[in-house]
PDB file of C-alpha atoms in Angstrom:
ATOM      1  CA  MET A   1      -0.027  -0.049   0.013  1.00 49.00           C
ATOM      2  CA  ALA A   2       1.475   3.438  -1.023  1.00 63.00           C
ATOM      3  CA  THR A   3       1.998   6.133   1.476  1.00 91.00           C
ATOM      4  CA  LYS A   4      -0.160   9.286   0.623  1.00 95.00           C
ATOM      5  CA  ALA A   5      -0.181  12.866   1.539  1.00 96.00           C
ATOM      6  CA  VAL A   6      -2.597  15.846   1.354  1.00 97.00           C
ATOM      7  CA  LEU A   7      -1.486  18.755  -0.702  1.00 97.00           C
ATOM      8  CA  GLU A   8      -2.331  22.215   0.722  1.00 97.00           C
ATOM      9  CA  GLY A   9      -2.147  25.506  -1.290  1.00 97.00           C
ATOM     10  CA  GLY A  10      -0.948  26.052  -4.755  1.00 96.00           C
ATOM     11  CA  PRO A  11      -3.219  26.232  -7.821  1.00 96.00           C
ATOM     12  CA  ASP A  12      -6.938  25.754  -7.381  1.00 95.00           C
ATOM     13  CA  ASP A  13      -6.995  23.502 -10.499  1.00 95.00           C
ATOM     14  CA  LEU A  14      -4.657  20.718  -9.266  1.00 95.00           C
ATOM     15  CA  PRO A  15      -6.306  17.532 -10.362  1.00 92.00           C
ATOM     16  CA  GLU A  16      -5.574  15.758  -7.143  1.00 94.00           C
ATOM     17  CA  ARG A  17      -5.218  16.865  -3.463  1.00 95.00           C
ATOM     18  CA  ILE A  18      -4.420  13.408  -2.053  1.00 96.00           C
ATOM     19  CA  VAL A  19      -1.325  11.985  -3.788  1.00 96.00           C
ATOM     20  CA  PRO A  20       0.967   9.103  -3.370  1.00 94.00           C
ATOM     21  CA  ILE A  21       4.412   9.693  -1.947  1.00 93.00           C
ATOM     22  CA  SER A  22       7.417   7.356  -2.371  1.00 88.00           C
ATOM     23  CA  ASP A  23       9.758   8.920   0.091  1.00 87.00           C
ATOM     24  CA  PRO A  24       7.963  10.365   3.182  1.00 86.00           C
ATOM     25  CA  GLY A  25       9.398  13.493   4.520  1.00 85.00           C
ATOM     26  CA  GLN A  26      11.016  14.631   1.136  1.00 91.00           C
ATOM     27  CA  ASP A  27       9.759  17.573  -0.902  1.00 93.00           C
ATOM     28  CA  LEU A  28       7.217  16.740  -3.664  1.00 95.00           C
ATOM     29  CA  LYS A  29       7.486  17.951  -7.240  1.00 95.00           C
ATOM     30  CA  ILE A  30       4.036  17.661  -8.950  1.00 95.00           C
ATOM     31  CA  PRO A  31       3.927  18.362 -12.865  1.00 94.00           C
ATOM     32  CA  HIS A  32       1.126  20.749 -13.663  1.00 95.00           C
ATOM     33  CA  ARG A  33       0.423  23.035 -16.676  1.00 93.00           C
ATOM     34  CA  GLY A  34       3.886  22.961 -18.276  1.00 93.00           C
ATOM     35  CA  GLY A  35       5.736  23.332 -14.872  1.00 95.00           C
ATOM     36  CA  TYR A  36       6.066  21.846 -11.425  1.00 96.00           C
ATOM     37  CA  GLU A  37       4.352  22.775  -8.218  1.00 97.00           C
ATOM     38  CA  HIS A  38       6.675  22.131  -5.247  1.00 97.00           C
ATOM     39  CA  PHE A  39       5.350  21.006  -1.882  1.00 98.00           C
ATOM     40  CA  LYS A  40       7.321  20.833   1.424  1.00 97.00           C
ATOM     41  CA  ASN A  41       6.403  18.509   4.276  1.00 96.00           C
ATOM     42  CA  THR A  42       4.959  19.916   7.408  1.00 96.00           C
ATOM     43  CA  SER A  43       4.758  18.553  10.918  1.00 95.00           C
ATOM     44  CA  ARG A  44       0.828  18.563  10.422  1.00 96.00           C
ATOM     45  CA  HIS A  45      -1.440  15.783   9.647  1.00 96.00           C
ATOM     46  CA  GLN A  46      -5.093  15.795   8.396  1.00 96.00           C
ATOM     47  CA  ASP A  47      -7.792  13.169   8.520  1.00 95.00           C
ATOM     48  CA  SER A  48      -9.145  12.252   5.160  1.00 92.00           C
ATOM     49  CA  PRO A  49     -11.337   9.527   3.583  1.00 91.00           C
ATOM     50  CA  GLU A  50      -8.050   7.516   3.236  1.00 90.00           C
ATOM     51  CA  GLY A  51      -6.991   7.970   6.874  1.00 93.00           C
ATOM     52  CA  ARG A  52      -4.604  10.259   8.700  1.00 95.00           C
ATOM     53  CA  LEU A  53      -2.124  11.790   6.199  1.00 96.00           C
ATOM     54  CA  ALA A  54       0.833  13.948   6.384  1.00 95.00           C
ATOM     55  CA  VAL A  55       0.287  17.564   5.085  1.00 97.00           C
ATOM     56  CA  TYR A  56       2.436  19.003   2.361  1.00 97.00           C
ATOM     57  CA  GLU A  57       2.363  22.766   1.737  1.00 98.00           C
ATOM     58  CA  TRP A  58       2.766  24.451  -1.517  1.00 98.00           C
ATOM     59  CA  TRP A  59       5.987  26.769  -1.715  1.00 97.00           C
ATOM     60  CA  GLU A  60       6.888  27.559  -5.266  1.00 97.00           C
ATOM     61  CA  ARG A  61       6.345  26.830  -8.921  1.00 96.00           C
ATOM     62  CA  THR A  62       8.948  26.227 -11.456  1.00 95.00           C
ATOM     63  CA  GLU A  63       8.785  26.120 -15.260  1.00 93.00           C
ATOM     64  CA  ILE A  64       9.965  23.082 -17.269  1.00 85.00           C
ATOM     65  CA  ALA A  65      13.078  24.023 -19.198  1.00 78.00           C
ATOM     66  CA  GLU A  66      12.780  23.482 -22.963  1.00 69.00           C
TER      67      GLU A  66
END
């Protein structure tokens, strides 16, 4: 069973707010609209339909280099 996290902040049109994570505690880089949305782990947790999950908070967007 994959570990999952809740994404907080960032663009309103992100397709998913609960995402799988492969390395708990490490920053997440989510591809979105020609760039990446970056999320940092917080010390907070949130109850969700999938159980108690770590909260990752948006902190920046970077563009994909061409």
